[in-house]
Amino acid sequence: MARAAPLRFLLLLPPLLAATLGRQTNRTFEIDYEGDQFLKDGKPFRYISGSIHYSRIPRFYWKDRLLKMKMAGLNTIQTYVPWNFHEPLPGLYQFSGDQDLEYFLQLADELGLLVILRPGPYICAEWDMGGLPAWLLEKQSIVLRSSDLDYLKAVHSWLGVLLPKVKPYLYQNGGPIITVQVENEYGSYFTCDYNYLRFLLNLFHHHLGKDVVLFTTDGADEEYLMCGTLQGLYATVDFGTSVNIIEAFQIQRKFESKGPLVNSEFYTGWLDHWGEPHQKVDTQKIVNSLTDMLAHGANVNLYMFIGGTNFAYWNGANMPYAAQPTSYDYDSPLTEAGDLTEKYFALREAIGKFEKLPEGIIPPSTPKFAYGKVAMEKVNTVEDSLDVLCLAGPINSTYPLTFVQVKQYFGFVLYRTTLPKNYNEPVPLSSFLDGVRDRAYVSVNGVPQGILERSKVLVINITGEAGATLDLLVENMGRVNYGRHNNDFKGLISNLTLGSDILTDWSIFPLDMESAVQNNLISNEMVTSDSFTSTLPTFYTGQFFIPSGIPDLPQDTYIQFPNWTKGQVWINGFNLGRYWPGRGPQVTLYVPSHILVTSAPNNITVLELEGSPCNFQKKCYVEMVDKPVLDGPLS
Ligand SMILES: *[C@@H]1O[C@H](CO)[C@@H](O)[C@H](O)[C@H]1NC(C)=O
Ligand SMILES: *[C@@H]1O[C@H](CO)[C@@H](O)[C@H](O)[C@H]1NC(C)=O
Ligand SMILES: *[C@@H]1O[C@H](CO)[C@@H](O)[C@H](O)[C@H]1NC(C)=O
Ligand SMILES: *[C@@H]1O[C@H](CO)[C@@H](O)[C@H](O)[C@H]1NC(C)=O
Ligand SMILES: *[C@@H]1O[C@H](CO)[C@@H](O)[C@H](O)[C@H]1NC(C)=O
Ligand SMILES: *[C@@H]1O[C@H](CO)[C@@H](O)[C@H](O)[C@H]1NC(C)=O
């Protein structure tokens, strides 16, 4: 064993890293206050950067997307590090596969791109809870993003793992990282706790050394920068096309009278919410503002240059509660699927007026294939699959427990109790404190009764007999990522009443959909009747083959759900995210080709929560198309 160890060590060392570490390390990156600029190796340097979040793009496509960014004339990329993506449970760290941050940094370096790293710990980003792990809420009264001792303790452990990993990738250590952001738009948060910022400053210095350029960014408003900035952290601003750039940079100048001008987030597009129109930002306006900023000698990061996808359950939400959809296309220069757009070429041309564009070929948009309709079959309801979805069985509790209390952070939990008396006439089932987070699909003895929805539907009427089973399948639709409502508990977070009685004696089933889907455990051993017309949350499956005889398959595709309502979809066990054409505006979900296989049938699993066309059409199907629809109808 001992003899094998050195060999194993060598194998573990990635070749790129080995090359990086051997590089001449006589490198510097610093702020030149007198010259109002950055200095790289002692020479004036200006970055033109673009945001890309590795957590929203499969590793398979990282290189393609980075190369397209390079070919647009960018010399730098900017990325967030979502804490909850890497530490799903306290002390459990994930840094491989799609979570391999170091490999992402190596790729950027290999392509000659510099990196602006934004490790938070809070990142906003329209990402679940702004990147903070939900398990922080196990201390119910925790004050996030403050000097709360339990919060600081968790941050201390996390950054103690993350920052030593990125240290070798700092520019001065031979890597691509030129600057590191501390916190994120902290001045927009209510705590305004300088001790917390100071704690972070010291921790970053401790792990990364004192010669690293640390910065903050805030909306270009004096009020934000008051609480968002700290001596020792270079203050930058962020703003979009609707803002006067002279005025915006004057705000930065109030806090940094000398040094480079920096717009850390110049918005190329904007985010969507379910039920609201798809956002777009005009290309010409972006070109004009960018040209102005570059002419002023400013450093600019385009947010986003490619948005990507909120796969699985990673989307966040804003208040009043509105969840973001699965697509994070953002109307960016590169689409969700990495395709070149008119905006891409317009920005490339604008950048080309200031910097020499790289030679070489721009990688083309990846081809998309319309695999067509896939017939779907009902497999089983969630209620009839509880034994495989909740192997450990339910947790009993007099009053409801939250997701965090049952240690389930994402997806679905089923809450079950029995009706205390006969209700022959409709009786109101009420979440009078607005405690359904975020949607509850309600049934009595397997008969659907309706849906409770956070801040929208707080009461429905139900009927049923004493002793009948009352089930609420509660969906976490994504945690608030911005503002003071970050402590976003999920599940039933307050009591429910039926008529005037508080419901008690709950059996709570945390549901592990991922294992059940991946291990093919959801089966249709239960005989399902043909006349089945209910709309209970139900699993469906279908299969499709990649056609033979066509070159270069499998290719990317988009899946859409004609006449389906709302749910979650997996292909070959990969959780593609939520679909909700019933609310809009997103209609199609992006399906990256690397999850498809040619050697076997590809298996689609759909969890439809409300109503599928299979209930009223002889044949029902989902469909694979070759064009995205992100601005479909709103309900
Ligand atoms: C390293 O940096 C010093 C100071 O900037 C400079 O004098 C020297 O020439 C550099 N050496 C190399 C090999 O670049
Ligand atoms: C939980 O409650 C159910 C239904 O009331 C009961 O059958 C079960 O035995 C209880 N389990 C435990 C562990 O108490
Ligand atoms: C519930 O039923 C009562 C009468 O039975 C009716 O007045 C009330 O509007 C109903 N409420 C809802 C939310 O449907
Ligand atoms: C539910 O009501 C009981 C009795 O009033 C109370 O003790 C308990 O704290 C409530 N639980 C929640 C989650 O609101
Ligand atoms: C959707 O349902 C309607 C009937 O409700 C039907 O006429 C139509 O063909 C269905 N569309 C698809 C694409 O299945
Ligand atoms: C799809 O499921 C079938 C079993 O129904 C299995 O043979 C096949 O390998 C699965 N396909 C993939 C890609 O896992």
XYZ file of C-alpha atoms and ligand atoms in Angstrom:
719
model
C 0.000 0.000 0.000
C 2.685 2.452 0.994
C 4.596 1.901 -2.230
C 1.528 2.689 -4.315
C 0.935 6.022 -2.675
C 3.404 8.208 -4.624
C 2.044 6.872 -7.913
C -1.491 7.602 -6.880
C -0.485 11.105 -5.961
C 0.971 11.672 -9.410
C -2.140 10.351 -11.093
C -4.303 12.666 -9.057
C -2.344 15.738 -10.046
C -4.068 17.091 -13.185
C -1.566 17.689 -15.980
C -2.734 21.268 -16.518
C -2.197 22.148 -12.901
C 1.251 20.636 -13.029
C 2.037 22.909 -15.989
C 0.568 25.956 -14.235
C 2.534 25.414 -11.078
C 5.758 25.121 -13.045
C 5.121 28.468 -14.713
C 7.281 31.509 -14.020
C 5.646 32.904 -10.899
C 7.182 36.348 -11.141
C 3.716 37.690 -11.904
C 1.749 40.528 -10.380
C -1.765 41.896 -10.593
C -2.490 45.086 -8.713
C -4.411 48.345 -8.540
C -2.597 51.452 -9.779
C -4.364 54.210 -7.843
C -2.323 56.990 -9.391
C -2.963 55.785 -12.937
C -6.653 54.927 -12.328
C -6.071 51.464 -13.723
C -5.063 47.879 -13.052
C -1.482 46.769 -13.582
C -0.692 43.279 -14.806
C 2.993 42.455 -14.540
C 3.542 46.141 -14.049
C 1.794 47.138 -17.281
C -1.588 48.879 -17.669
C -4.361 46.366 -18.044
C -8.083 46.672 -18.689
C -10.470 43.747 -18.554
C -13.438 43.123 -20.804
C -15.085 40.205 -19.115
C -18.179 38.049 -19.390
C -20.112 36.107 -16.750
C -20.500 32.351 -17.059
C -21.638 30.168 -14.162
C -20.071 26.719 -14.401
C -22.877 25.433 -12.176
C -25.393 26.188 -14.941
C -23.518 24.463 -17.775
C -22.600 20.782 -17.986
C -18.855 20.205 -17.758
C -19.137 18.561 -21.175
C -19.740 22.020 -22.686
C -17.464 24.201 -20.569
C -14.686 24.360 -23.150
C -17.042 25.156 -26.046
C -18.644 28.037 -24.139
C -15.314 29.440 -22.907
C -13.840 29.337 -26.396
C -16.841 31.230 -27.778
C -16.317 33.850 -25.069
C -12.650 34.121 -25.964
C -13.515 34.513 -29.658
C -15.865 37.396 -28.813
C -12.810 39.367 -27.754
C -13.169 38.954 -23.983
C -9.894 38.664 -22.084
C -11.538 37.631 -18.806
C -14.466 35.625 -17.461
C -16.314 36.043 -14.197
C -17.940 33.245 -12.223
C -19.727 32.725 -8.930
C -19.021 29.774 -6.649
C -22.355 28.577 -5.186
C -21.676 27.262 -1.686
C -24.770 25.018 -1.632
C -23.672 23.385 -4.897
C -20.469 22.182 -3.236
C -21.479 21.537 0.398
C -24.914 19.837 0.267
C -24.619 18.707 3.887
C -22.416 20.201 6.587
C -18.891 18.910 6.003
C -19.757 16.983 2.826
C -17.866 18.557 -0.079
C -18.398 17.901 -3.787
C -15.792 19.038 -6.296
C -15.909 16.498 -9.110
C -17.740 16.169 -12.434
C -20.002 19.167 -13.029
C -18.763 20.546 -9.688
C -15.081 20.443 -10.619
C -14.266 24.122 -10.131
C -10.527 23.531 -10.469
C -10.944 21.922 -13.868
C -13.067 24.887 -14.971
C -10.301 27.271 -13.875
C -7.722 25.159 -15.709
C -9.764 25.286 -18.916
C -10.062 29.071 -18.724
C -6.316 29.284 -18.160
C -5.576 26.949 -21.043
C -7.643 29.176 -23.366
C -5.794 32.267 -22.193
C -8.750 33.713 -20.292
C -8.268 35.451 -16.963
C -10.796 34.880 -14.182
C -12.660 37.101 -11.736
C -13.775 34.775 -8.946
C -16.847 35.506 -6.845
C -16.875 33.002 -3.983
C -19.559 34.776 -1.953
C -20.269 33.209 0.470
C -23.575 34.802 -0.590
C -23.942 35.187 -4.366
C -27.612 36.059 -5.134
C -27.351 34.908 -8.803
C -31.008 33.851 -9.048
C -29.693 30.670 -7.433
C -31.460 28.786 -4.603
C -31.091 30.884 -1.408
C -28.437 32.995 -3.124
C -26.016 30.069 -2.845
C -26.306 29.721 0.932
C -26.933 26.116 2.021
C -30.427 25.507 3.378
C -28.954 23.567 6.295
C -27.858 26.899 7.782
C -31.537 27.299 8.687
C -31.283 24.416 11.155
C -30.649 27.231 13.583
C -34.063 28.758 13.107
C -33.151 32.265 14.293
C -29.900 32.510 12.311
C -29.143 35.958 10.903
C -27.555 35.186 7.558
C -24.871 37.484 6.163
C -24.080 38.959 9.568
C -21.801 38.349 12.551
C -24.177 35.687 13.840
C -21.709 33.222 15.380
C -23.227 30.087 13.870
C -23.252 31.692 10.450
C -19.616 32.788 10.805
C -18.623 29.314 11.974
C -20.133 27.706 8.861
C -18.560 30.339 6.591
C -15.206 29.810 8.293
C -15.308 26.052 7.609
C -16.477 26.442 4.031
C -13.966 29.105 3.018
C -11.316 27.052 4.796
C -11.981 24.341 2.209
C -12.677 26.484 -0.852
C -10.031 29.204 -0.678
C -6.986 26.912 -0.277
C -8.220 25.090 -3.416
C -8.263 28.282 -5.474
C -5.069 29.789 -4.068
C -2.787 28.061 -6.618
C -4.946 29.574 -9.373
C -4.326 33.176 -8.356
C -2.515 35.143 -11.041
C 0.505 35.800 -8.843
C 0.736 32.068 -8.160
C 0.763 31.191 -11.863
C -2.997 30.845 -12.415
C -5.736 32.854 -14.162
C -7.520 34.540 -11.202
C -6.820 38.288 -11.204
C -9.379 39.517 -8.649
C -11.630 37.984 -5.995
C -14.980 39.405 -4.912
C -16.024 39.427 -1.254
C -19.762 38.964 -0.512
C -22.159 40.285 -3.164
C -24.112 43.520 -3.309
C -23.940 43.502 0.469
C -25.224 47.061 0.660
C -28.627 45.913 -0.620
C -29.073 43.691 2.441
C -30.488 44.943 5.706
C -27.770 43.868 8.154
C -25.091 46.456 7.220
C -22.636 44.673 9.492
C -19.083 45.920 8.992
C -17.766 43.352 11.459
C -18.985 40.643 9.110
C -17.239 42.253 6.126
C -14.102 42.653 8.232
C -14.281 38.991 9.223
C -14.465 38.039 5.544
C -11.609 40.380 4.609
C -9.369 38.775 7.232
C -10.383 35.265 6.232
C -9.714 35.930 2.532
C -6.322 37.442 3.367
C -5.504 34.534 5.649
C -6.172 31.942 2.940
C -5.160 33.814 -0.199
C -2.378 36.076 1.010
C -2.247 39.845 1.187
C -1.222 40.469 -2.418
C -4.626 39.499 -3.843
C -6.943 42.195 -5.235
C -10.192 41.869 -3.267
C -13.245 43.854 -4.283
C -16.932 44.430 -3.611
C -19.743 45.345 -5.957
C -23.036 47.133 -5.332
C -25.801 48.772 -7.297
C -24.682 52.242 -8.395
C -26.407 54.111 -5.585
C -24.680 55.805 -2.692
C -27.006 54.186 -0.205
C -25.909 50.708 -1.311
C -22.210 51.481 -1.277
C -22.495 52.888 2.255
C -23.125 49.422 3.666
C -21.488 47.374 0.925
C -17.939 48.702 1.068
C -15.034 48.417 3.481
C -11.511 49.771 3.524
C -9.265 47.103 2.040
C -11.912 45.928 -0.403
C -11.862 47.807 -3.701
C -15.359 49.246 -4.299
C -16.951 48.683 -7.725
C -20.473 49.226 -9.051
C -22.934 47.359 -11.260
C -25.566 48.728 -13.616
C -27.353 48.143 -16.925
C -28.233 50.089 -20.031
C -30.885 52.287 -18.423
C -28.315 54.019 -16.206
C -26.254 57.096 -17.105
C -22.688 55.800 -17.021
C -21.108 59.118 -15.990
C -23.397 59.328 -12.958
C -22.875 55.660 -12.115
C -19.093 55.944 -12.128
C -19.352 59.149 -10.076
C -20.929 57.014 -7.374
C -17.946 54.673 -7.525
C -15.626 57.707 -7.339
C -17.269 58.818 -4.090
C -15.920 55.632 -2.533
C -12.736 55.150 -4.583
C -11.479 58.580 -5.559
C -8.598 56.958 -7.456
C -8.158 53.600 -9.159
C -9.780 51.814 -12.108
C -13.436 52.342 -13.029
C -15.264 49.019 -12.872
C -18.780 47.920 -13.775
C -18.865 44.408 -12.300
C -22.281 43.536 -13.741
C -23.302 45.230 -16.933
C -26.628 43.607 -17.798
C -26.888 42.080 -21.275
C -30.376 40.811 -20.526
C -32.505 40.138 -17.479
C -34.022 37.352 -15.416
C -37.434 35.753 -15.789
C -40.096 34.624 -13.331
C -42.834 32.077 -13.905
C -46.001 33.881 -14.918
C -44.248 37.072 -16.090
C -43.255 38.051 -19.629
C -39.879 36.884 -20.938
C -37.309 39.659 -20.449
C -35.253 41.077 -23.297
C -32.687 43.860 -23.517
C -32.111 45.657 -26.793
C -28.782 44.890 -28.493
C -28.165 48.416 -29.749
C -28.536 49.855 -26.254
C -26.010 47.374 -24.914
C -23.564 48.161 -27.699
C -23.926 51.905 -27.064
C -23.394 51.668 -23.297
C -20.517 49.229 -23.648
C -18.826 51.459 -26.198
C -19.236 54.457 -23.871
C -17.783 52.596 -20.908
C -14.824 51.267 -22.881
C -14.180 54.749 -24.285
C -13.992 55.960 -20.674
C -11.307 53.376 -20.027
C -13.587 51.424 -17.690
C -13.288 47.731 -16.902
C -16.508 45.925 -17.689
C -18.013 42.546 -16.969
C -20.976 41.552 -19.130
C -23.588 39.815 -16.955
C -24.466 37.275 -18.325
C -22.414 36.398 -21.369
C -24.053 32.971 -21.242
C -26.779 32.269 -18.704
C -27.256 28.513 -18.971
C -29.789 26.417 -17.095
C -31.139 25.981 -13.570
C -31.082 22.197 -13.744
C -32.832 20.095 -11.099
C -34.021 22.414 -8.278
C -31.381 25.159 -8.426
C -33.527 28.178 -9.380
C -34.080 30.910 -6.823
C -37.021 33.249 -6.270
C -37.802 36.878 -5.515
C -40.295 38.528 -3.200
C -43.264 38.925 -3.329
C -42.717 35.246 -3.921
C -42.039 34.581 -7.597
C -39.816 31.668 -8.584
C -37.438 31.829 -11.514
C -37.907 29.275 -14.269
C -35.532 26.502 -15.296
C -33.981 28.399 -18.162
C -31.460 31.087 -17.236
C -31.070 32.131 -20.858
C -31.064 35.771 -19.707
C -31.306 37.003 -23.314
C -27.496 36.768 -23.282
C -25.129 36.993 -26.257
C -24.803 33.189 -26.094
C -28.125 31.422 -25.621
C -28.921 28.936 -22.893
C -27.636 26.224 -25.274
C -24.472 28.180 -26.127
C -25.675 29.342 -29.535
C -24.278 32.428 -31.250
C -26.752 35.295 -31.583
C -26.970 38.624 -33.311
C -26.152 40.156 -29.900
C -22.952 38.091 -29.769
C -21.714 39.409 -33.101
C -22.737 42.996 -32.323
C -20.816 42.924 -29.027
C -17.820 41.289 -30.683
C -17.731 44.096 -33.218
C -18.004 46.725 -30.476
C -15.158 45.100 -28.501
C -13.119 44.871 -31.711
C -13.008 48.659 -31.870
C -10.974 48.683 -28.640
C -9.055 45.421 -28.572
C -7.542 43.164 -31.190
C -9.924 40.254 -31.713
C -8.350 36.800 -31.505
C -7.595 34.982 -34.730
C -9.201 31.666 -35.481
C -12.591 30.176 -36.025
C -15.578 30.905 -33.800
C -17.016 27.529 -32.777
C -20.423 27.213 -34.462
C -23.694 26.829 -32.592
C -24.166 23.176 -31.680
C -26.697 21.435 -33.932
C -30.094 20.570 -32.442
C -32.164 17.555 -33.395
C -35.947 17.137 -33.294
C -36.292 13.543 -32.080
C -40.046 14.019 -32.272
C -42.913 12.769 -30.152
C -42.356 10.275 -27.364
C -45.373 8.342 -26.141
C -45.766 8.482 -22.382
C -47.414 5.988 -20.063
C -48.720 6.465 -16.598
C -46.624 4.476 -14.147
C -47.831 5.273 -10.664
C -48.946 8.067 -8.404
C -46.656 9.585 -5.792
C -48.986 8.322 -3.070
C -48.747 4.760 -4.334
C -44.951 5.008 -4.582
C -44.261 6.158 -1.030
C -42.525 2.917 -0.103
C -39.811 3.519 -2.726
C -39.732 7.307 -2.401
C -39.364 7.237 1.377
C -37.501 4.055 2.332
C -37.090 5.083 5.968
C -40.809 5.665 6.400
C -42.519 8.783 7.687
C -41.666 11.003 10.626
C -44.601 11.482 13.002
C -45.251 14.846 14.555
C -48.194 16.492 16.272
C -47.663 19.679 14.278
C -46.108 20.053 10.831
C -42.298 20.119 10.504
C -40.405 22.102 7.859
C -38.165 20.606 5.162
C -35.095 21.565 7.186
C -36.493 19.879 10.291
C -36.812 16.592 8.383
C -33.407 17.202 6.726
C -34.740 17.340 3.213
C -33.591 20.450 1.405
C -34.978 20.222 -2.122
C -37.909 18.810 -4.045
C -40.953 17.353 -2.357
C -42.280 16.255 1.024
C -45.662 14.592 1.565
C -47.661 15.585 4.666
C -50.394 13.154 5.722
C -53.048 13.201 8.400
C -56.637 12.020 8.807
C -59.850 13.986 8.833
C -61.055 14.368 12.424
C -64.777 14.324 11.498
C -67.228 14.027 8.655
C -67.278 16.924 6.240
C -70.155 16.283 3.895
C -70.410 19.968 3.042
C -67.300 21.788 1.715
C -65.125 22.954 4.581
C -62.226 25.401 4.224
C -58.732 23.943 4.492
C -56.718 27.005 5.337
C -53.111 28.033 5.696
C -54.140 31.247 7.388
C -50.543 32.309 8.140
C -49.504 31.791 4.506
C -47.390 28.829 5.614
C -47.441 26.655 2.485
C -43.986 26.881 0.943
C -44.510 26.824 -1.852
C -47.261 24.705 -3.383
C -49.381 21.909 -1.937
C -51.266 19.389 -4.061
C -54.147 18.325 -1.830
C -56.129 15.074 -1.901
C -58.537 13.179 0.345
C -58.503 9.390 0.052
C -56.835 9.759 -3.339
C -59.346 12.265 -4.686
C -57.750 15.589 -5.693
C -59.189 18.602 -3.878
C -57.134 21.504 -5.211
C -53.863 23.352 -4.775
C -52.685 25.713 -2.062
C -50.055 28.178 -3.234
C -47.831 30.543 -1.281
C -49.211 34.067 -1.127
C -51.736 33.228 -3.862
C -54.155 30.542 -2.682
C -54.417 30.265 1.109
C -57.771 28.445 1.311
C -59.497 25.664 -0.593
C -62.685 23.790 0.260
C -62.545 20.048 0.743
C -64.982 17.269 1.654
C -64.427 13.846 3.212
C -65.368 11.472 5.980
C -63.941 11.082 9.450
C -60.766 8.977 9.255
C -60.165 9.672 5.564
C -56.535 10.290 4.568
C -55.658 13.902 3.853
C -52.459 14.256 1.802
C -50.564 17.401 0.885
C -47.651 16.907 -1.483
C -45.631 20.057 -0.858
C -43.219 21.367 -3.469
C -40.246 23.604 -2.711
C -40.230 25.851 -5.801
C -36.865 27.498 -5.018
C -35.619 29.622 -2.120
C -35.599 33.390 -2.137
C -32.185 34.553 -3.329
C -32.365 38.286 -2.688
C -33.275 40.581 0.185
C -34.338 40.130 3.756
C -36.475 37.043 3.119
C -33.435 34.829 2.531
C -34.362 32.624 5.512
C -36.815 30.789 3.329
C -38.145 27.756 5.191
C -39.973 25.202 3.062
C -42.841 22.760 3.538
C -45.719 23.468 5.903
C -44.163 26.153 8.060
C -47.307 26.909 10.052
C -50.399 24.993 11.117
C -53.264 24.221 8.784
C -56.842 24.520 9.912
C -59.843 22.598 8.737
C -62.919 24.615 9.531
C -62.023 25.896 12.981
C -59.789 22.953 14.002
C -55.994 22.937 13.851
C -54.940 19.726 12.091
C -52.619 17.524 14.144
C -50.901 14.116 14.115
C -49.011 14.330 10.871
C -46.984 11.643 9.159
C -44.304 13.423 7.163
C -42.648 11.644 4.227
C -39.405 13.210 2.917
C -39.292 12.009 -0.706
C -36.102 10.965 -2.435
C -37.188 11.305 -6.049
C -33.622 11.247 -7.387
C -32.731 7.755 -6.135
C -36.105 6.352 -7.108
C -35.814 7.700 -10.645
C -32.150 6.801 -11.098
C -32.617 3.277 -9.784
C -35.797 2.757 -11.752
C -37.761 1.981 -8.598
C -41.061 3.537 -9.558
C -43.019 0.671 -11.025
C -46.544 0.081 -12.139
C -47.221 -3.059 -10.181
C -50.398 -1.337 -9.024
C -53.122 -2.058 -11.557
C -54.252 1.246 -12.990
C -57.735 1.520 -14.337
C -58.315 2.848 -17.851
C -61.037 5.150 -16.697
C -58.571 6.896 -14.421
C -59.214 10.600 -14.766
C -57.843 12.078 -11.601
C -55.083 14.630 -11.443
C -53.068 13.279 -8.546
C -49.306 13.880 -8.777
C -48.236 11.002 -11.007
C -45.135 9.548 -12.646
C -45.070 8.812 -16.372
C -42.347 7.199 -18.419
C -41.476 6.940 -22.079
C -38.541 5.847 -24.183
C -36.948 7.053 -27.345
C -34.096 5.842 -29.515
C -31.495 7.945 -31.257
C -32.105 7.257 -34.957
C -29.315 5.392 -36.712
C -27.808 6.377 -40.036
C -27.727 10.088 -39.246
C -24.231 11.420 -38.598
C -23.210 13.207 -35.396
C -26.051 12.015 -33.195
C -26.876 12.366 -30.377
C -27.275 16.113 -30.594
C -28.818 18.607 -28.194
C -32.585 18.965 -28.214
C -35.433 20.691 -26.365
C -38.280 18.889 -24.634
C -41.778 20.347 -24.512
C -45.002 19.256 -22.850
C -48.066 19.877 -25.011
C -51.156 19.932 -22.772
C -49.173 18.967 -19.680
C -49.402 21.381 -16.753
C -46.534 21.452 -14.257
C -43.880 19.086 -13.062
C -40.333 17.799 -13.041
C -38.552 15.844 -15.783
C -35.578 13.495 -15.868
C -33.869 11.912 -18.866
C -31.718 8.880 -18.078
C -31.830 9.937 -14.445
C -30.523 13.475 -15.134
C -32.865 16.019 -13.552
C -33.519 18.598 -16.294
C -35.620 20.829 -14.077
C -39.176 22.076 -13.766
C -41.637 22.557 -16.610
C -44.727 24.758 -16.263
C -46.222 25.656 -19.634
C -49.490 26.096 -17.743
C -48.033 29.312 -16.339
C -45.293 30.285 -18.813
C -43.372 31.930 -20.272
C -40.869 29.021 -20.611
C -42.222 26.239 -22.822
C -39.192 24.111 -23.772
C -36.454 22.685 -21.550
C -32.889 22.403 -22.804
C -31.604 18.817 -23.139
C -27.800 18.657 -23.522
C -26.625 15.845 -25.776
C -24.192 14.301 -23.319
C -27.020 12.804 -21.249
C -28.343 10.881 -24.279
C -27.108 7.459 -25.392
C -27.200 5.600 -28.689
C -26.588 2.147 -27.209
C -29.919 1.801 -25.358
C -33.325 3.419 -25.246
C -33.308 6.842 -23.570
C -35.672 6.900 -20.616
C -37.830 9.900 -19.834
C -39.442 10.147 -16.405
C -42.007 12.857 -15.820
C -43.596 13.767 -12.513
C -46.755 15.644 -13.490
C -48.210 17.402 -10.469
C -51.537 18.659 -11.770
C -52.872 17.154 -14.944
C -51.429 15.377 -17.947
C -53.101 14.890 -21.310
C -52.894 11.130 -20.641
C -56.012 11.516 -18.522
C -58.253 12.604 -21.358
C -56.483 11.705 -24.597
C -56.036 8.162 -25.868
C -52.424 8.884 -26.707
C -50.281 11.304 -24.849
C -46.759 12.362 -25.475
C -43.947 14.780 -24.861
C -42.067 16.143 -27.815
C -38.411 16.774 -28.678
C -38.015 19.813 -30.889
C -35.029 21.667 -32.349
C -35.958 25.217 -31.335
C -36.369 26.756 -27.893
C -39.537 28.576 -26.840
C -38.890 30.813 -23.840
C -41.504 33.477 -24.481
C -44.635 31.379 -24.667
C -48.097 32.359 -23.452
C -48.744 33.340 -19.845
C -51.749 31.965 -18.009
C 10.798 39.448 -12.069
O 10.368 40.702 -11.557
C 11.387 41.627 -11.304
C 10.761 42.856 -10.678
O 9.618 43.262 -11.385
C 12.143 41.949 -12.585
O 13.229 42.803 -12.323
C 12.668 40.653 -13.202
O 13.248 40.922 -14.436
C 11.553 39.641 -13.371
N 12.086 38.377 -13.839
C 11.533 37.685 -14.838
C 12.213 36.418 -15.193
O 10.553 38.083 -15.458
C -46.630 7.075 12.851
O -48.019 7.263 12.660
C -48.616 6.243 11.932
C -50.036 6.637 11.661
O -50.622 7.217 12.780
C -48.498 4.933 12.718
O -49.078 3.889 11.970
C -47.030 4.641 12.944
O -46.877 3.511 13.748
C -46.332 5.806 13.608
N -44.926 5.578 13.616
C -44.170 5.788 14.672
C -42.711 5.525 14.511
O -44.624 6.178 15.724
C -66.106 27.295 0.239
O -67.451 26.963 0.342
C -68.252 28.005 0.868
C -69.699 27.510 1.014
O -69.783 26.150 1.020
C -68.221 29.183 -0.066
O -68.967 30.243 0.474
C -66.790 29.617 -0.246
O -66.725 30.636 -1.209
C -65.932 28.463 -0.695
N -64.576 28.890 -0.666
C -63.709 28.599 -1.631
C -62.323 29.098 -1.451
O -64.018 27.936 -2.624
C -49.314 24.889 15.813
O -50.227 25.173 16.847
C -49.762 24.743 18.119
C -50.906 24.924 19.117
O -51.424 26.215 19.018
C -48.529 25.541 18.493
O -48.039 25.109 19.726
C -47.484 25.295 17.421
O -46.339 26.094 17.662
C -48.018 25.601 16.044
N -47.029 25.141 15.075
C -46.642 25.844 14.037
C -45.632 25.235 13.117
O -47.101 26.943 13.800
C -54.391 19.510 -26.405
O -55.720 19.227 -25.967
C -56.739 19.610 -26.877
C -58.059 19.257 -26.281
O -58.183 19.697 -24.975
C -56.551 18.895 -28.190
O -57.516 19.350 -29.106
C -55.165 19.152 -28.741
O -54.950 18.365 -29.879
C -54.119 18.786 -27.713
N -52.823 19.160 -28.210
C -51.809 18.330 -28.224
C -50.558 18.861 -28.832
O -51.870 17.208 -27.774
C -33.707 2.610 -20.079
O -34.424 1.604 -19.401
C -34.235 0.303 -19.943
C -35.105 -0.623 -19.136
O -36.448 -0.304 -19.366
C -32.778 -0.090 -19.830
O -32.594 -1.340 -20.463
C -31.923 0.957 -20.511
O -30.571 0.648 -20.302
C -32.222 2.324 -19.944
N -31.484 3.327 -20.674
C -30.518 4.037 -20.123
C -29.818 5.024 -20.991
O -30.183 3.922 -18.949
